[in-house]
């Protein structure tokens, strides 16, 4: 498994100020996650374990998620403002769903070979979309975080390629359908999934999936996940609140509603501050002398 690329802040002390600043943000974020883990406490994750066809052994570490997605954290214990900066809020992002200005952003770091990710995609995400995304409250941003080897990497690139033709979420649904990961993610299988997802130009899909741009996109998502401190899938951020594992729907609704309330309170405070500033400005403006000849 690749390791985090973040470096200790002390190593940049003798470098230029710009280099120091560029390193400070990931260091702060990793520190924030470490504190979050200490405060939340990692607990055994069994309540939402998905059924594994053929027994719990599955296909081993290369294809079964039980080896890594076996912990969860209570999402009510900590929100870290520095982690909110991970939300991209890019209108042209094909791997995102919902309004770019939604008050709450849920970021998911996931692998298409992860059974827990599939459980979230099938059981929880559609309800969150219906209740919060459609209402304009929530934006979901996907991050490819392949941790199960070459097929995971290939599926991640294929999802990006499907997104280039506006079919990421359809590919996502097909790849997480019951039994899909057991069929593997070889080249022919990925093409079949793209066809199932309605990708119109399969030749372009194949080129895009094998492109340097696809690899760069996946690498960027991976580095973001590792800099955050994520080591398992799925991992989430809800407006700076870390959540690990395919938690029950109630865990996400609680986190989303708390984040929406906090965002509304913050907006109300800003509006109040702006309103209270105006009366103080107007008298000063009114006393300014007008142009010559004015009444």
mmCIF file of C-alpha atoms in Angstrom:
data_model
loop_
_atom_site.group_PDB
_atom_site.id
_atom_site.type_symbol
_atom_site.label_atom_id
_atom_site.label_comp_id
_atom_site.label_asym_id
_atom_site.label_seq_id
_atom_site.Cartn_x
_atom_site.Cartn_y
_atom_site.Cartn_z
ATOM 1 C CA UNK A 1 0.000 0.000 0.000
ATOM 2 C CA UNK A 2 1.384 3.448 -0.838
ATOM 3 C CA UNK A 3 2.363 5.588 2.102
ATOM 4 C CA UNK A 4 1.396 9.127 2.886
ATOM 5 C CA UNK A 5 3.544 11.685 1.127
ATOM 6 C CA UNK A 6 3.183 14.321 3.833
ATOM 7 C CA UNK A 7 6.445 15.327 5.547
ATOM 8 C CA UNK A 8 7.315 16.629 9.030
ATOM 9 C CA UNK A 9 7.055 20.398 9.229
ATOM 10 C CA UNK A 10 10.546 20.683 10.741
ATOM 11 C CA UNK A 11 12.259 19.567 7.533
ATOM 12 C CA UNK A 12 11.075 22.642 5.686
ATOM 13 C CA UNK A 13 12.336 25.127 8.279
ATOM 14 C CA UNK A 14 15.412 26.104 6.296
ATOM 15 C CA UNK A 15 13.613 26.344 2.935
ATOM 16 C CA UNK A 16 11.890 29.265 1.294
ATOM 17 C CA UNK A 17 8.703 30.572 2.851
ATOM 18 C CA UNK A 18 6.622 29.319 -0.056
ATOM 19 C CA UNK A 19 7.864 25.749 0.422
ATOM 20 C CA UNK A 20 7.107 25.929 4.129
ATOM 21 C CA UNK A 21 3.585 27.163 3.467
ATOM 22 C CA UNK A 22 2.924 24.429 0.918
ATOM 23 C CA UNK A 23 3.794 21.771 3.487
ATOM 24 C CA UNK A 24 1.993 23.268 6.463
ATOM 25 C CA UNK A 25 -1.530 22.488 5.246
ATOM 26 C CA UNK A 26 -1.182 18.687 4.871
ATOM 27 C CA UNK A 27 0.746 18.511 8.137
ATOM 28 C CA UNK A 28 -2.067 20.327 9.932
ATOM 29 C CA UNK A 29 -4.658 18.073 8.341
ATOM 30 C CA UNK A 30 -2.854 14.868 9.293
ATOM 31 C CA UNK A 31 -2.499 16.216 12.825
ATOM 32 C CA UNK A 32 -6.213 16.977 12.873
ATOM 33 C CA UNK A 33 -7.092 13.450 11.848
ATOM 34 C CA UNK A 34 -4.743 12.009 14.468
ATOM 35 C CA UNK A 35 -6.502 14.066 17.127
ATOM 36 C CA UNK A 36 -9.857 12.964 15.723
ATOM 37 C CA UNK A 37 -8.893 9.322 16.001
ATOM 38 C CA UNK A 38 -7.800 9.815 19.611
ATOM 39 C CA UNK A 39 -11.007 11.611 20.543
ATOM 40 C CA UNK A 40 -13.442 9.406 18.676
ATOM 41 C CA UNK A 41 -11.879 6.085 19.558
ATOM 42 C CA UNK A 42 -11.845 3.309 16.964
ATOM 43 C CA UNK A 43 -14.341 0.547 17.685
ATOM 44 C CA UNK A 44 -15.001 -2.892 16.279
ATOM 45 C CA UNK A 45 -17.083 -2.708 13.116
ATOM 46 C CA UNK A 46 -19.526 -5.592 12.798
ATOM 47 C CA UNK A 47 -23.073 -4.211 12.755
ATOM 48 C CA UNK A 48 -23.071 -3.271 9.084
ATOM 49 C CA UNK A 49 -20.742 -5.931 7.694
ATOM 50 C CA UNK A 50 -22.000 -6.913 4.236
ATOM 51 C CA UNK A 51 -22.719 -10.535 3.408
ATOM 52 C CA UNK A 52 -19.819 -12.081 1.519
ATOM 53 C CA UNK A 53 -20.818 -14.685 -1.075
ATOM 54 C CA UNK A 54 -18.885 -17.879 -0.576
ATOM 55 C CA UNK A 55 -18.008 -17.175 3.047
ATOM 56 C CA UNK A 56 -15.967 -14.590 4.877
ATOM 57 C CA UNK A 57 -12.711 -15.544 3.244
ATOM 58 C CA UNK A 58 -13.681 -13.985 -0.077
ATOM 59 C CA UNK A 59 -10.802 -13.514 -2.453
ATOM 60 C CA UNK A 60 -8.281 -12.448 0.152
ATOM 61 C CA UNK A 61 -6.580 -9.111 0.582
ATOM 62 C CA UNK A 62 -6.602 -8.370 -3.144
ATOM 63 C CA UNK A 63 -10.364 -8.321 -3.440
ATOM 64 C CA UNK A 64 -12.106 -8.579 -0.085
ATOM 65 C CA UNK A 65 -12.535 -5.453 2.017
ATOM 66 C CA UNK A 66 -12.982 -7.115 5.397
ATOM 67 C CA UNK A 67 -9.243 -6.915 6.062
ATOM 68 C CA UNK A 68 -9.207 -3.119 6.010
ATOM 69 C CA UNK A 69 -12.727 -1.774 6.439
ATOM 70 C CA UNK A 70 -13.178 -3.200 9.907
ATOM 71 C CA UNK A 71 -13.353 -0.054 12.037
ATOM 72 C CA UNK A 72 -15.746 2.813 12.471
ATOM 73 C CA UNK A 73 -15.838 6.050 14.405
ATOM 74 C CA UNK A 74 -18.613 7.971 16.122
ATOM 75 C CA UNK A 75 -19.083 11.006 13.839
ATOM 76 C CA UNK A 76 -20.499 13.223 16.564
ATOM 77 C CA UNK A 77 -17.227 13.697 18.412
ATOM 78 C CA UNK A 78 -15.247 16.088 16.254
ATOM 79 C CA UNK A 79 -15.334 18.515 13.343
ATOM 80 C CA UNK A 80 -12.052 19.898 12.030
ATOM 81 C CA UNK A 81 -12.374 23.125 10.008
ATOM 82 C CA UNK A 82 -9.053 22.531 8.229
ATOM 83 C CA UNK A 83 -10.501 19.368 6.689
ATOM 84 C CA UNK A 84 -13.321 21.311 5.011
ATOM 85 C CA UNK A 85 -10.742 22.547 2.510
ATOM 86 C CA UNK A 86 -10.713 19.080 0.914
ATOM 87 C CA UNK A 87 -14.036 19.891 -0.780
ATOM 88 C CA UNK A 88 -13.286 21.012 -4.336
ATOM 89 C CA UNK A 89 -16.676 22.495 -5.261
ATOM 90 C CA UNK A 90 -15.789 22.541 -8.974
ATOM 91 C CA UNK A 91 -18.851 22.955 -11.179
ATOM 92 C CA UNK A 92 -17.338 20.873 -13.988
ATOM 93 C CA UNK A 93 -16.445 17.943 -11.707
ATOM 94 C CA UNK A 94 -17.941 14.858 -13.385
ATOM 95 C CA UNK A 95 -17.337 12.774 -10.265
ATOM 96 C CA UNK A 96 -19.561 14.954 -8.093
ATOM 97 C CA UNK A 97 -23.298 15.064 -7.526
ATOM 98 C CA UNK A 98 -25.332 18.016 -6.290
ATOM 99 C CA UNK A 99 -25.172 21.788 -6.210
ATOM 100 C CA UNK A 100 -21.713 23.295 -6.139
ATOM 101 C CA UNK A 101 -22.911 25.744 -3.446
ATOM 102 C CA UNK A 102 -24.655 23.152 -1.281
ATOM 103 C CA UNK A 103 -24.071 23.899 2.423
ATOM 104 C CA UNK A 104 -22.800 20.370 3.096
ATOM 105 C CA UNK A 105 -20.210 18.385 1.149
ATOM 106 C CA UNK A 106 -19.742 14.667 1.714
ATOM 107 C CA UNK A 107 -16.442 13.405 0.303
ATOM 108 C CA UNK A 108 -16.118 9.653 -0.186
ATOM 109 C CA UNK A 109 -12.765 7.874 -0.610
ATOM 110 C CA UNK A 110 -13.577 4.465 -2.053
ATOM 111 C CA UNK A 111 -12.436 1.446 -4.075
ATOM 112 C CA UNK A 112 -14.637 -0.409 -6.548
ATOM 113 C CA UNK A 113 -13.348 -3.739 -5.199
ATOM 114 C CA UNK A 114 -14.410 -2.839 -1.659
ATOM 115 C CA UNK A 115 -17.495 -4.685 -0.434
ATOM 116 C CA UNK A 116 -18.190 -2.093 2.238
ATOM 117 C CA UNK A 117 -18.124 0.652 -0.401
ATOM 118 C CA UNK A 118 -20.643 -1.357 -2.398
ATOM 119 C CA UNK A 119 -22.863 -1.664 0.647
ATOM 120 C CA UNK A 120 -22.836 2.105 1.121
ATOM 121 C CA UNK A 121 -23.482 2.678 -2.596
ATOM 122 C CA UNK A 122 -26.485 0.332 -2.643
ATOM 123 C CA UNK A 123 -28.050 0.772 0.793
ATOM 124 C CA UNK A 124 -27.295 4.290 1.974
ATOM 125 C CA UNK A 125 -26.197 6.640 -0.779
ATOM 126 C CA UNK A 126 -29.446 6.520 -2.820
ATOM 127 C CA UNK A 127 -31.420 7.583 0.245
ATOM 128 C CA UNK A 128 -28.997 10.432 0.957
ATOM 129 C CA UNK A 129 -29.328 11.579 -2.653
ATOM 130 C CA UNK A 130 -33.116 11.545 -2.472
ATOM 131 C CA UNK A 131 -33.329 13.280 0.894
ATOM 132 C CA UNK A 132 -30.452 15.778 0.760
ATOM 133 C CA UNK A 133 -28.864 16.078 -2.698
ATOM 134 C CA UNK A 134 -32.167 16.553 -4.495
ATOM 135 C CA UNK A 135 -33.138 19.165 -1.901
ATOM 136 C CA UNK A 136 -29.942 21.151 -2.501
ATOM 137 C CA UNK A 137 -28.554 20.522 0.986
ATOM 138 C CA UNK A 138 -25.826 18.036 0.098
ATOM 139 C CA UNK A 139 -23.109 17.675 -2.514
ATOM 140 C CA UNK A 140 -21.316 14.324 -2.867
ATOM 141 C CA UNK A 141 -17.756 14.346 -4.180
ATOM 142 C CA UNK A 142 -16.146 11.042 -5.142
ATOM 143 C CA UNK A 143 -12.454 10.343 -4.714
ATOM 144 C CA UNK A 144 -10.891 7.278 -6.343
ATOM 145 C CA UNK A 145 -8.938 5.550 -3.584
ATOM 146 C CA UNK A 146 -7.864 2.164 -5.013
ATOM 147 C CA UNK A 147 -6.079 0.045 -2.416
ATOM 148 C CA UNK A 148 -6.570 -3.509 -3.703
ATOM 149 C CA UNK A 149 -4.043 -3.632 -6.510
ATOM 150 C CA UNK A 150 -4.030 -3.421 -10.291
ATOM 151 C CA UNK A 151 -7.722 -4.186 -10.866
ATOM 152 C CA UNK A 152 -8.693 -1.488 -8.376
ATOM 153 C CA UNK A 153 -6.486 0.976 -10.227
ATOM 154 C CA UNK A 154 -7.967 -0.058 -13.577
ATOM 155 C CA UNK A 155 -11.542 0.310 -12.290
ATOM 156 C CA UNK A 156 -10.714 3.746 -10.885
ATOM 157 C CA UNK A 157 -9.354 4.922 -14.234
ATOM 158 C CA UNK A 158 -12.356 3.418 -16.030
ATOM 159 C CA UNK A 159 -14.752 5.314 -13.764
ATOM 160 C CA UNK A 160 -12.919 8.541 -14.582
ATOM 161 C CA UNK A 161 -13.117 7.714 -18.294
ATOM 162 C CA UNK A 162 -16.866 7.102 -18.004
ATOM 163 C CA UNK A 163 -17.141 10.468 -16.303
ATOM 164 C CA UNK A 164 -15.482 12.136 -19.283
ATOM 165 C CA UNK A 165 -18.635 11.219 -21.201
ATOM 166 C CA UNK A 166 -20.994 12.145 -18.387
ATOM 167 C CA UNK A 167 -21.645 8.569 -17.231
ATOM 168 C CA UNK A 168 -19.626 8.287 -14.023
ATOM 169 C CA UNK A 169 -22.557 7.736 -11.702
ATOM 170 C CA UNK A 170 -24.089 5.164 -14.063
ATOM 171 C CA UNK A 171 -20.735 3.338 -14.132
ATOM 172 C CA UNK A 172 -20.569 3.636 -10.335
ATOM 173 C CA UNK A 173 -23.979 1.961 -10.037
ATOM 174 C CA UNK A 174 -23.056 -0.848 -12.422
ATOM 175 C CA UNK A 175 -19.691 -1.501 -10.753
ATOM 176 C CA UNK A 176 -21.321 -1.679 -7.303
ATOM 177 C CA UNK A 177 -24.253 -3.858 -8.337
ATOM 178 C CA UNK A 178 -24.615 -7.075 -6.297
ATOM 179 C CA UNK A 179 -22.027 -9.597 -7.455
ATOM 180 C CA UNK A 180 -20.185 -7.132 -9.715
ATOM 181 C CA UNK A 181 -16.853 -7.143 -7.902
ATOM 182 C CA UNK A 182 -16.783 -10.936 -7.825
ATOM 183 C CA UNK A 183 -16.589 -10.875 -11.645
ATOM 184 C CA UNK A 184 -13.412 -8.835 -11.453
ATOM 185 C CA UNK A 185 -12.376 -5.698 -13.274
ATOM 186 C CA UNK A 186 -10.359 -6.943 -16.223
ATOM 187 C CA UNK A 187 -10.304 -5.010 -19.482
ATOM 188 C CA UNK A 188 -13.259 -6.819 -21.072
ATOM 189 C CA UNK A 189 -15.303 -6.577 -17.892
ATOM 190 C CA UNK A 190 -14.692 -2.833 -17.617
ATOM 191 C CA UNK A 191 -15.808 -2.358 -21.198
ATOM 192 C CA UNK A 192 -18.955 -4.349 -20.423
ATOM 193 C CA UNK A 193 -19.636 -2.134 -17.407
ATOM 194 C CA UNK A 194 -19.137 0.976 -19.536
ATOM 195 C CA UNK A 195 -21.620 -0.369 -22.063
ATOM 196 C CA UNK A 196 -24.078 -1.160 -19.252
ATOM 197 C CA UNK A 197 -23.593 2.403 -17.961
ATOM 198 C CA UNK A 198 -24.528 3.832 -21.349
ATOM 199 C CA UNK A 199 -21.114 5.256 -22.238
ATOM 200 C CA UNK A 200 -21.710 6.286 -25.879
ATOM 201 C CA UNK A 201 -18.198 6.066 -27.323
ATOM 202 C CA UNK A 202 -16.503 2.885 -26.119
ATOM 203 C CA UNK A 203 -13.376 3.466 -28.223
ATOM 204 C CA UNK A 204 -12.873 6.838 -26.572
ATOM 205 C CA UNK A 205 -13.618 5.233 -23.201
ATOM 206 C CA UNK A 206 -10.787 2.740 -23.711
ATOM 207 C CA UNK A 207 -8.342 5.482 -24.729
ATOM 208 C CA UNK A 208 -9.309 7.712 -21.819
ATOM 209 C CA UNK A 209 -9.055 4.885 -19.287
ATOM 210 C CA UNK A 210 -5.487 4.162 -20.399
ATOM 211 C CA UNK A 211 -4.435 7.804 -20.591
ATOM 212 C CA UNK A 212 -1.915 9.764 -18.556
ATOM 213 C CA UNK A 213 -4.744 12.100 -17.533
ATOM 214 C CA UNK A 214 -6.664 9.212 -15.973
ATOM 215 C CA UNK A 215 -3.605 8.080 -14.040
ATOM 216 C CA UNK A 216 -2.952 11.612 -12.841
ATOM 217 C CA UNK A 217 -6.530 12.041 -11.645
ATOM 218 C CA UNK A 218 -6.417 8.793 -9.676
ATOM 219 C CA UNK A 219 -2.973 9.642 -8.262
ATOM 220 C CA UNK A 220 -4.238 13.051 -7.099
ATOM 221 C CA UNK A 221 -7.233 11.480 -5.353
ATOM 222 C CA UNK A 222 -5.030 8.837 -3.731
ATOM 223 C CA UNK A 223 -2.563 11.400 -2.439
ATOM 224 C CA UNK A 224 -5.385 13.441 -0.968
ATOM 225 C CA UNK A 225 -6.727 10.384 0.843
ATOM 226 C CA UNK A 226 -3.340 9.408 2.216
ATOM 227 C CA UNK A 227 -2.537 12.970 3.281
ATOM 228 C CA UNK A 228 -5.809 12.919 5.181
ATOM 229 C CA UNK A 229 -4.680 9.789 6.999
ATOM 230 C CA UNK A 230 -7.223 7.431 5.430
ATOM 231 C CA UNK A 231 -6.075 3.801 5.490
ATOM 232 C CA UNK A 232 -9.312 1.943 4.753
ATOM 233 C CA UNK A 233 -12.333 2.145 2.496
ATOM 234 C CA UNK A 234 -14.798 3.670 2.554
ATOM 235 C CA UNK A 235 -13.660 6.778 4.374
ATOM 236 C CA UNK A 236 -15.702 9.989 4.458
ATOM 237 C CA UNK A 237 -15.565 13.650 5.325
ATOM 238 C CA UNK A 238 -18.771 15.574 6.031
ATOM 239 C CA UNK A 239 -17.842 19.262 6.234
ATOM 240 C CA UNK A 240 -14.642 18.368 8.052
ATOM 241 C CA UNK A 241 -16.101 15.542 10.145
ATOM 242 C CA UNK A 242 -14.365 12.183 9.518
ATOM 243 C CA UNK A 243 -16.450 9.006 9.301
ATOM 244 C CA UNK A 244 -14.914 5.566 8.753
ATOM 245 C CA UNK A 245 -16.740 2.577 7.345
ATOM 246 C CA UNK A 246 -20.124 1.872 5.783
ATOM 247 C CA UNK A 247 -22.027 3.171 8.774
ATOM 248 C CA UNK A 248 -25.818 2.936 9.105
ATOM 249 C CA UNK A 249 -27.841 5.609 7.335
ATOM 250 C CA UNK A 250 -28.605 7.314 10.644
ATOM 251 C CA UNK A 251 -24.914 8.067 11.180
ATOM 252 C CA UNK A 252 -24.787 10.012 7.928
ATOM 253 C CA UNK A 253 -28.117 11.788 8.382
ATOM 254 C CA UNK A 254 -27.023 12.941 11.835
ATOM 255 C CA UNK A 255 -23.727 14.259 10.489
ATOM 256 C CA UNK A 256 -25.343 15.938 7.462
ATOM 257 C CA UNK A 257 -28.073 17.623 9.469
ATOM 258 C CA UNK A 258 -25.593 18.839 12.088
ATOM 259 C CA UNK A 259 -23.379 20.244 9.331
ATOM 260 C CA UNK A 260 -26.347 21.901 7.604
ATOM 261 C CA UNK A 261 -27.405 23.537 10.862
ATOM 262 C CA UNK A 262 -23.869 24.758 11.526
ATOM 263 C CA UNK A 263 -23.678 26.195 8.000
ATOM 264 C CA UNK A 264 -27.045 27.934 8.424
ATOM 265 C CA UNK A 265 -26.003 29.402 11.776
ATOM 266 C CA UNK A 266 -22.763 30.665 10.258
ATOM 267 C CA UNK A 267 -24.617 32.266 7.345
ATOM 268 C CA UNK A 268 -27.081 33.895 9.757
ATOM 269 C CA UNK A 269 -24.235 35.300 11.840
ATOM 270 C CA UNK A 270 -22.622 36.792 8.740
ATOM 271 C CA UNK A 271 -25.910 38.348 7.672
ATOM 272 C CA UNK A 272 -26.375 39.850 11.131
ATOM 273 C CA UNK A 273 -22.849 41.271 11.142
ATOM 274 C CA UNK A 274 -23.357 42.775 7.712
ATOM 275 C CA UNK A 275 -26.675 44.315 8.706
ATOM 276 C CA UNK A 276 -25.267 45.867 11.873
ATOM 277 C CA UNK A 277 -22.372 47.412 9.940
ATOM 278 C CA UNK A 278 -24.582 49.335 7.516
ATOM 279 C CA UNK A 279 -26.168 51.904 9.889
ATOM 280 C CA UNK A 280 -22.723 52.986 11.093
ATOM 281 C CA UNK A 281 -21.584 53.604 7.521
ATOM 282 C CA UNK A 282 -24.589 55.553 6.253
ATOM 283 C CA UNK A 283 -24.318 58.671 8.488
ATOM 284 C CA UNK A 284 -20.678 59.082 7.546
ATOM 285 C CA UNK A 285 -21.575 58.828 3.870
ATOM 286 C CA UNK A 286 -24.455 61.295 4.295
ATOM 287 C CA UNK A 287 -22.160 63.944 5.763
ATOM 288 C CA UNK A 288 -19.839 63.926 2.773
ATOM 289 C CA UNK A 289 -20.134 67.196 0.819
ATOM 290 C CA UNK A 290 -21.929 66.815 -2.480
ATOM 291 C CA UNK A 291 -20.783 68.143 -5.815
ATOM 292 C CA UNK A 292 -20.888 71.899 -6.362
ATOM 293 C CA UNK A 293 -24.411 73.071 -7.238
ATOM 294 C CA UNK A 294 -26.137 70.037 -5.700
ATOM 295 C CA UNK A 295 -29.081 70.511 -3.352
#
